[in-house]
C-alpha cells in the first residue's frame, strides 16, 4: 500500500511569513496526526483528527497554527505568522482507527524560518 | 503525565559490537511501548513494539522487553552493522480505551553511529 505522503519536503521562509504543509494519509485511515520534531528532540503531537473531527489539539499554538482535514482525508497544517522557533520537521502520520499500536509516518516537511 | 527518558547519546560502535540503548518511562496504567528508527533523510519507521508486560518485541535482530517492574524498555542488538546507523526513539502510548486516541509520547532520541 502507498505510504503517507507529505509535501513539500523542504521549505525556507522568513519570520512573520505564512506557510502550509499538506498530508495525504494511507487510504482508508480514519485517524491522522501532525507532530512537530525540533532538532535534537523527539516528535511532539500538535493535533490529532478522527475522520474530519479534532480529537486533541491541546499542544497546538492556536494563535499561529491551524489545521484542517476536510472530508476526512487530506489534511493541511498552516503557520501564520511564522517564528524562528517554528523551525522543525513537521511529520504526518495515520492509522486505521481510533487506537492502533504503532502507526506509519510520512517523510516529513523540514521548515527553516530565517 | 506520560514521559519517556532515553540514555544520553550519541553512541558510537564498531561493526559487530553489542548495542544497548536504555529507555525508561513514566505512565499511568499499562501503556504500549515502541521503538522507532529514523534513518538519515527519512521519516520515522516503527522498529518494534510491545503491548503488555513481559512481552518481547523483535525485528531485524533488535529486541526489547517490556519490564513493568522497572518501567523500562531497553533496546538491544547482538551485532550491529554500519547500516544500523540512525536515530532511535523510544515511545509510549496509552492502551485502548484510554483518552489519548493513540497519541505517542517520544523520548529525545539516541544517535547511533556504527563504524566499519
PDB file of C-alpha atoms in Angstrom:
ATOM      1  CA  UNK A   1       0.000   0.000   0.000  1.00  0.00           C
ATOM      2  CA  UNK A   2       1.116   3.563  -0.591  1.00  0.00           C
ATOM      3  CA  UNK A   3       2.535   5.313   2.440  1.00  0.00           C
ATOM      4  CA  UNK A   4       1.731   8.666   3.992  1.00  0.00           C
ATOM      5  CA  UNK A   5       2.538  11.411   1.511  1.00  0.00           C
ATOM      6  CA  UNK A   6       3.707  14.853   2.579  1.00  0.00           C
ATOM      7  CA  UNK A   7       4.676  17.965   0.672  1.00  0.00           C
ATOM      8  CA  UNK A   8       6.744  19.978   0.327  1.00  0.00           C
ATOM      9  CA  UNK A   9       9.860  18.164   1.561  1.00  0.00           C
ATOM     10  CA  UNK A  10      11.646  21.398   2.379  1.00  0.00           C
ATOM     11  CA  UNK A  11      10.567  24.994   2.926  1.00  0.00           C
ATOM     12  CA  UNK A  12      12.527  28.101   3.841  1.00  0.00           C
ATOM     13  CA  UNK A  13      10.607  31.230   4.805  1.00  0.00           C
ATOM     14  CA  UNK A  14      11.273  34.486   6.587  1.00  0.00           C
ATOM     15  CA  UNK A  15       9.819  35.122  10.023  1.00  0.00           C
ATOM     16  CA  UNK A  16       6.322  36.568  10.017  1.00  0.00           C
ATOM     17  CA  UNK A  17       5.540  34.886   6.684  1.00  0.00           C
ATOM     18  CA  UNK A  18       2.943  32.160   6.384  1.00  0.00           C
ATOM     19  CA  UNK A  19       3.414  28.554   5.274  1.00  0.00           C
ATOM     20  CA  UNK A  20       1.251  25.500   4.676  1.00  0.00           C
ATOM     21  CA  UNK A  21       2.023  21.804   4.707  1.00  0.00           C
ATOM     22  CA  UNK A  22      -0.040  19.076   3.101  1.00  0.00           C
ATOM     23  CA  UNK A  23      -0.573  15.454   4.113  1.00  0.00           C
ATOM     24  CA  UNK A  24      -2.296  12.604   2.306  1.00  0.00           C
ATOM     25  CA  UNK A  25      -2.761   9.657   4.676  1.00  0.00           C
ATOM     26  CA  UNK A  26      -2.904   5.987   3.804  1.00  0.00           C
ATOM     27  CA  UNK A  27      -6.184   5.219   2.050  1.00  0.00           C
ATOM     28  CA  UNK A  28      -8.967   4.373   4.470  1.00  0.00           C
ATOM     29  CA  UNK A  29      -7.140   5.530   7.594  1.00  0.00           C
ATOM     30  CA  UNK A  30      -9.526   7.374   9.887  1.00  0.00           C
ATOM     31  CA  UNK A  31      -7.006   8.855  12.305  1.00  0.00           C
ATOM     32  CA  UNK A  32      -4.453  11.470  11.259  1.00  0.00           C
ATOM     33  CA  UNK A  33      -1.735  13.049  13.386  1.00  0.00           C
ATOM     34  CA  UNK A  34       0.569  16.055  12.984  1.00  0.00           C
ATOM     35  CA  UNK A  35       3.788  16.034  15.001  1.00  0.00           C
ATOM     36  CA  UNK A  36       6.492  18.675  15.346  1.00  0.00           C
ATOM     37  CA  UNK A  37      10.096  17.480  15.654  1.00  0.00           C
ATOM     38  CA  UNK A  38      12.587  20.136  16.705  1.00  0.00           C
ATOM     39  CA  UNK A  39      16.232  19.309  16.025  1.00  0.00           C
ATOM     40  CA  UNK A  40      17.650  17.127  18.786  1.00  0.00           C
ATOM     41  CA  UNK A  41      14.254  16.309  20.294  1.00  0.00           C
ATOM     42  CA  UNK A  42      11.626  13.643  19.900  1.00  0.00           C
ATOM     43  CA  UNK A  43       8.441  14.412  17.971  1.00  0.00           C
ATOM     44  CA  UNK A  44       5.634  16.165  19.830  1.00  0.00           C
ATOM     45  CA  UNK A  45       1.968  15.825  18.913  1.00  0.00           C
ATOM     46  CA  UNK A  46       0.396  19.039  17.635  1.00  0.00           C
ATOM     47  CA  UNK A  47      -3.046  17.856  16.581  1.00  0.00           C
ATOM     48  CA  UNK A  48      -4.968  14.650  16.042  1.00  0.00           C
ATOM     49  CA  UNK A  49      -8.020  14.079  13.823  1.00  0.00           C
ATOM     50  CA  UNK A  50     -10.545  11.285  13.877  1.00  0.00           C
ATOM     51  CA  UNK A  51     -12.109  11.447  10.401  1.00  0.00           C
ATOM     52  CA  UNK A  52     -12.670  15.207   9.985  1.00  0.00           C
ATOM     53  CA  UNK A  53     -13.068  15.993  13.696  1.00  0.00           C
ATOM     54  CA  UNK A  54     -10.348  17.217  16.053  1.00  0.00           C
ATOM     55  CA  UNK A  55      -9.638  14.780  18.913  1.00  0.00           C
ATOM     56  CA  UNK A  56      -6.684  16.502  20.554  1.00  0.00           C
ATOM     57  CA  UNK A  57      -5.170  19.914  19.818  1.00  0.00           C
ATOM     58  CA  UNK A  58      -4.014  20.706  23.334  1.00  0.00           C
ATOM     59  CA  UNK A  59      -0.412  21.348  22.255  1.00  0.00           C
ATOM     60  CA  UNK A  60      -1.199  23.315  19.106  1.00  0.00           C
ATOM     61  CA  UNK A  61      -0.219  27.017  19.403  1.00  0.00           C
ATOM     62  CA  UNK A  62      -3.583  28.190  18.224  1.00  0.00           C
ATOM     63  CA  UNK A  63      -2.602  31.833  17.941  1.00  0.00           C
ATOM     64  CA  UNK A  64      -0.458  30.966  14.917  1.00  0.00           C
ATOM     65  CA  UNK A  65      -1.074  27.335  13.948  1.00  0.00           C
ATOM     66  CA  UNK A  66      -4.196  25.949  12.325  1.00  0.00           C
ATOM     67  CA  UNK A  67      -5.077  22.632  10.751  1.00  0.00           C
ATOM     68  CA  UNK A  68      -7.975  21.153   8.904  1.00  0.00           C
ATOM     69  CA  UNK A  69      -8.979  17.828   7.462  1.00  0.00           C
ATOM     70  CA  UNK A  70     -11.791  18.438   5.065  1.00  0.00           C
ATOM     71  CA  UNK A  71     -13.794  15.359   4.018  1.00  0.00           C
ATOM     72  CA  UNK A  72     -11.787  13.253   6.449  1.00  0.00           C
ATOM     73  CA  UNK A  73      -8.965  12.528   4.002  1.00  0.00           C
ATOM     74  CA  UNK A  74      -6.177  15.036   3.222  1.00  0.00           C
ATOM     75  CA  UNK A  75      -5.010  17.490   5.831  1.00  0.00           C
ATOM     76  CA  UNK A  76      -3.322  20.888   5.792  1.00  0.00           C
ATOM     77  CA  UNK A  77      -1.290  22.422   8.604  1.00  0.00           C
ATOM     78  CA  UNK A  78      -0.719  26.185   8.442  1.00  0.00           C
ATOM     79  CA  UNK A  79       1.525  28.554  10.350  1.00  0.00           C
ATOM     80  CA  UNK A  80       0.784  32.270  10.250  1.00  0.00           C
ATOM     81  CA  UNK A  81       2.879  34.207  11.152  1.00  0.00           C
ATOM     82  CA  UNK A  82       5.950  32.011  11.490  1.00  0.00           C
ATOM     83  CA  UNK A  83       8.532  32.488  14.232  1.00  0.00           C
ATOM     84  CA  UNK A  84      12.164  31.400  14.329  1.00  0.00           C
ATOM     85  CA  UNK A  85      11.316  28.736  16.908  1.00  0.00           C
ATOM     86  CA  UNK A  86       8.939  27.080  14.437  1.00  0.00           C
ATOM     87  CA  UNK A  87      11.956  25.710  12.544  1.00  0.00           C
ATOM     88  CA  UNK A  88      11.432  21.969  12.735  1.00  0.00           C
ATOM     89  CA  UNK A  89      10.378  18.883  10.819  1.00  0.00           C
ATOM     90  CA  UNK A  90       6.612  18.501  10.611  1.00  0.00           C
ATOM     91  CA  UNK A  91       5.566  14.871  10.488  1.00  0.00           C
ATOM     92  CA  UNK A  92       2.211  13.489   9.483  1.00  0.00           C
ATOM     93  CA  UNK A  93       1.041  10.002  10.468  1.00  0.00           C
ATOM     94  CA  UNK A  94      -2.098   7.972  10.015  1.00  0.00           C
ATOM     95  CA  UNK A  95      -3.702   4.878  11.499  1.00  0.00           C
ATOM     96  CA  UNK A  96      -6.755   2.793  10.657  1.00  0.00           C
ATOM     97  CA  UNK A  97      -8.869   3.541  13.685  1.00  0.00           C
ATOM     98  CA  UNK A  98      -9.178   5.271  16.996  1.00  0.00           C
ATOM     99  CA  UNK A  99      -6.308   3.354  18.573  1.00  0.00           C
ATOM    100  CA  UNK A 100      -3.735   1.276  16.766  1.00  0.00           C
ATOM    101  CA  UNK A 101      -0.422   0.297  18.330  1.00  0.00           C
ATOM    102  CA  UNK A 102       2.330   1.571  16.035  1.00  0.00           C
ATOM    103  CA  UNK A 103       1.450   3.648  13.030  1.00  0.00           C
ATOM    104  CA  UNK A 104       3.039   4.940   9.834  1.00  0.00           C
ATOM    105  CA  UNK A 105       4.754   8.299   9.448  1.00  0.00           C
ATOM    106  CA  UNK A 106       5.402  10.299   6.315  1.00  0.00           C
ATOM    107  CA  UNK A 107       8.868  11.581   5.434  1.00  0.00           C
ATOM    108  CA  UNK A 108       8.079  14.994   6.859  1.00  0.00           C
ATOM    109  CA  UNK A 109       8.462  18.609   5.816  1.00  0.00           C
ATOM    110  CA  UNK A 110      11.591  20.386   7.017  1.00  0.00           C
ATOM    111  CA  UNK A 111      10.793  24.036   7.752  1.00  0.00           C
ATOM    112  CA  UNK A 112      13.511  26.625   8.233  1.00  0.00           C
ATOM    113  CA  UNK A 113      12.449  30.081   9.406  1.00  0.00           C
ATOM    114  CA  UNK A 114      15.107  32.768   8.893  1.00  0.00           C
TER     115      UNK A 114
ATOM    116  CA  UNK B   1       1.548  12.917  32.527  1.00  0.00           C
ATOM    117  CA  UNK B   2       3.380  10.420  30.383  1.00  0.00           C
ATOM    118  CA  UNK B   3       7.118  10.768  29.779  1.00  0.00           C
ATOM    119  CA  UNK B   4       9.976   8.792  28.218  1.00  0.00           C
ATOM    120  CA  UNK B   5      13.665   9.101  29.076  1.00  0.00           C
ATOM    121  CA  UNK B   6      16.383   7.690  26.830  1.00  0.00           C
ATOM    122  CA  UNK B   7      20.072   7.324  27.519  1.00  0.00           C
ATOM    123  CA  UNK B   8      22.246  10.213  26.500  1.00  0.00           C
ATOM    124  CA  UNK B   9      23.931   9.920  23.152  1.00  0.00           C
ATOM    125  CA  UNK B  10      25.455   9.829  20.692  1.00  0.00           C
ATOM    126  CA  UNK B  11      26.546   6.208  20.716  1.00  0.00           C
ATOM    127  CA  UNK B  12      29.470   5.157  18.532  1.00  0.00           C
ATOM    128  CA  UNK B  13      30.253   1.480  17.991  1.00  0.00           C
ATOM    129  CA  UNK B  14      32.347  -0.697  15.750  1.00  0.00           C
ATOM    130  CA  UNK B  15      30.647  -3.153  13.428  1.00  0.00           C
ATOM    131  CA  UNK B  16      29.619  -6.417  15.166  1.00  0.00           C
ATOM    132  CA  UNK B  17      29.611  -4.801  18.612  1.00  0.00           C
ATOM    133  CA  UNK B  18      26.751  -5.293  21.082  1.00  0.00           C
ATOM    134  CA  UNK B  19      24.225  -2.484  21.357  1.00  0.00           C
ATOM    135  CA  UNK B  20      22.113  -1.366  24.295  1.00  0.00           C
ATOM    136  CA  UNK B  21      20.065   1.823  24.328  1.00  0.00           C
ATOM    137  CA  UNK B  22      18.314   2.400  27.628  1.00  0.00           C
ATOM    138  CA  UNK B  23      14.744   3.636  27.855  1.00  0.00           C
ATOM    139  CA  UNK B  24      12.605   4.216  30.935  1.00  0.00           C
ATOM    140  CA  UNK B  25       9.099   5.593  31.109  1.00  0.00           C
ATOM    141  CA  UNK B  26       6.524   7.154  33.387  1.00  0.00           C
ATOM    142  CA  UNK B  27       2.872   6.489  32.661  1.00  0.00           C
ATOM    143  CA  UNK B  28      -0.428   5.777  34.318  1.00  0.00           C
ATOM    144  CA  UNK B  29      -1.946   2.394  33.675  1.00  0.00           C
ATOM    145  CA  UNK B  30      -0.427  -0.006  31.192  1.00  0.00           C
ATOM    146  CA  UNK B  31       0.954   1.753  28.129  1.00  0.00           C
ATOM    147  CA  UNK B  32       2.110   0.211  24.887  1.00  0.00           C
ATOM    148  CA  UNK B  33       5.818   0.691  24.189  1.00  0.00           C
ATOM    149  CA  UNK B  34       7.618   1.243  20.907  1.00  0.00           C
ATOM    150  CA  UNK B  35      10.993   1.756  19.323  1.00  0.00           C
ATOM    151  CA  UNK B  36      11.081   3.886  16.189  1.00  0.00           C
ATOM    152  CA  UNK B  37      14.084   4.389  13.912  1.00  0.00           C
ATOM    153  CA  UNK B  38      14.866   7.382  11.708  1.00  0.00           C
ATOM    154  CA  UNK B  39      17.460   6.874   9.001  1.00  0.00           C
ATOM    155  CA  UNK B  40      19.153   9.959   7.524  1.00  0.00           C
ATOM    156  CA  UNK B  41      16.739  11.923   5.354  1.00  0.00           C
ATOM    157  CA  UNK B  42      13.825   9.588   6.025  1.00  0.00           C
ATOM    158  CA  UNK B  43      10.710   9.535   8.170  1.00  0.00           C
ATOM    159  CA  UNK B  44      10.090   7.569  11.335  1.00  0.00           C
ATOM    160  CA  UNK B  45       9.724   3.827  10.947  1.00  0.00           C
ATOM    161  CA  UNK B  46       8.306   1.507  13.562  1.00  0.00           C
ATOM    162  CA  UNK B  47      11.071  -0.895  14.566  1.00  0.00           C
ATOM    163  CA  UNK B  48       9.308  -2.991  17.208  1.00  0.00           C
ATOM    164  CA  UNK B  49       6.590  -2.831  19.818  1.00  0.00           C
ATOM    165  CA  UNK B  50       5.246  -4.496  22.968  1.00  0.00           C
ATOM    166  CA  UNK B  51       1.739  -4.046  24.278  1.00  0.00           C
ATOM    167  CA  UNK B  52       1.831  -5.738  27.679  1.00  0.00           C
ATOM    168  CA  UNK B  53       4.227  -6.525  30.500  1.00  0.00           C
ATOM    169  CA  UNK B  54       6.911  -9.161  29.761  1.00  0.00           C
ATOM    170  CA  UNK B  55       6.217  -9.017  26.031  1.00  0.00           C
ATOM    171  CA  UNK B  56       9.334  -9.039  23.865  1.00  0.00           C
ATOM    172  CA  UNK B  57       9.279  -7.091  20.636  1.00  0.00           C
ATOM    173  CA  UNK B  58      11.782  -8.038  17.948  1.00  0.00           C
ATOM    174  CA  UNK B  59      12.648  -7.057  14.396  1.00  0.00           C
ATOM    175  CA  UNK B  60      15.781  -7.022  12.203  1.00  0.00           C
ATOM    176  CA  UNK B  61      17.865  -8.501  15.025  1.00  0.00           C
ATOM    177  CA  UNK B  62      16.762  -5.836  17.514  1.00  0.00           C
ATOM    178  CA  UNK B  63      14.939  -6.810  20.702  1.00  0.00           C
ATOM    179  CA  UNK B  64      13.299  -5.046  23.629  1.00  0.00           C
ATOM    180  CA  UNK B  65      11.393  -6.462  26.605  1.00  0.00           C
ATOM    181  CA  UNK B  66       8.560  -4.628  28.385  1.00  0.00           C
ATOM    182  CA  UNK B  67       9.618  -4.569  32.057  1.00  0.00           C
ATOM    183  CA  UNK B  68       6.801  -3.197  34.180  1.00  0.00           C
ATOM    184  CA  UNK B  69       8.657  -3.630  37.467  1.00  0.00           C
ATOM    185  CA  UNK B  70      11.495  -1.378  36.319  1.00  0.00           C
ATOM    186  CA  UNK B  71       9.378   0.700  33.885  1.00  0.00           C
ATOM    187  CA  UNK B  72      11.937   0.036  31.169  1.00  0.00           C
ATOM    188  CA  UNK B  73      12.070  -0.979  27.513  1.00  0.00           C
ATOM    189  CA  UNK B  74      15.763  -1.193  26.632  1.00  0.00           C
ATOM    190  CA  UNK B  75      16.743  -1.788  23.001  1.00  0.00           C
ATOM    191  CA  UNK B  76      19.401  -4.415  22.271  1.00  0.00           C
ATOM    192  CA  UNK B  77      21.136  -5.936  19.279  1.00  0.00           C
ATOM    193  CA  UNK B  78      23.827  -8.563  19.436  1.00  0.00           C
ATOM    194  CA  UNK B  79      25.870  -7.471  16.418  1.00  0.00           C
ATOM    195  CA  UNK B  80      25.369  -4.060  14.824  1.00  0.00           C
ATOM    196  CA  UNK B  81      26.056  -3.205  11.200  1.00  0.00           C
ATOM    197  CA  UNK B  82      27.029   0.030   9.523  1.00  0.00           C
ATOM    198  CA  UNK B  83      23.511   0.133   8.050  1.00  0.00           C
ATOM    199  CA  UNK B  84      22.063   0.408  11.589  1.00  0.00           C
ATOM    200  CA  UNK B  85      23.412   3.943  11.884  1.00  0.00           C
ATOM    201  CA  UNK B  86      20.353   6.067  12.592  1.00  0.00           C
ATOM    202  CA  UNK B  87      18.460   7.883  15.332  1.00  0.00           C
ATOM    203  CA  UNK B  88      16.451   5.622  17.645  1.00  0.00           C
ATOM    204  CA  UNK B  89      13.389   6.839  19.539  1.00  0.00           C
ATOM    205  CA  UNK B  90      11.617   5.134  22.403  1.00  0.00           C
ATOM    206  CA  UNK B  91       7.910   5.961  22.673  1.00  0.00           C
ATOM    207  CA  UNK B  92       4.741   5.022  24.512  1.00  0.00           C
ATOM    208  CA  UNK B  93       1.012   5.342  24.024  1.00  0.00           C
ATOM    209  CA  UNK B  94      -1.948   4.730  26.268  1.00  0.00           C
ATOM    210  CA  UNK B  95      -3.765   1.454  25.940  1.00  0.00           C
ATOM    211  CA  UNK B  96      -7.003   1.026  24.060  1.00  0.00           C
ATOM    212  CA  UNK B  97      -9.914   2.567  25.889  1.00  0.00           C
ATOM    213  CA  UNK B  98      -7.846   5.487  27.074  1.00  0.00           C
ATOM    214  CA  UNK B  99      -8.498   9.049  26.086  1.00  0.00           C
ATOM    215  CA  UNK B 100      -5.400   9.718  24.038  1.00  0.00           C
ATOM    216  CA  UNK B 101      -6.523   8.050  20.795  1.00  0.00           C
ATOM    217  CA  UNK B 102      -3.087   6.621  20.197  1.00  0.00           C
ATOM    218  CA  UNK B 103      -1.052   9.748  20.942  1.00  0.00           C
ATOM    219  CA  UNK B 104       2.655   8.870  21.075  1.00  0.00           C
ATOM    220  CA  UNK B 105       4.989  10.342  23.678  1.00  0.00           C
ATOM    221  CA  UNK B 106       8.610  10.164  22.497  1.00  0.00           C
ATOM    222  CA  UNK B 107      11.973  10.227  24.177  1.00  0.00           C
ATOM    223  CA  UNK B 108      14.598  12.651  22.916  1.00  0.00           C
ATOM    224  CA  UNK B 109      16.255  10.135  20.605  1.00  0.00           C
ATOM    225  CA  UNK B 110      19.672   8.458  20.586  1.00  0.00           C
ATOM    226  CA  UNK B 111      22.038   8.863  17.652  1.00  0.00           C
ATOM    227  CA  UNK B 112      23.818   5.619  16.773  1.00  0.00           C
ATOM    228  CA  UNK B 113      26.867   5.614  14.524  1.00  0.00           C
ATOM    229  CA  UNK B 114      28.446   2.314  13.537  1.00  0.00           C
ATOM    230  CA  UNK B 115      31.944   2.304  12.024  1.00  0.00           C
ATOM    231  CA  UNK B 116      33.320  -0.485   9.794  1.00  0.00           C
TER     232      UNK B 116
END
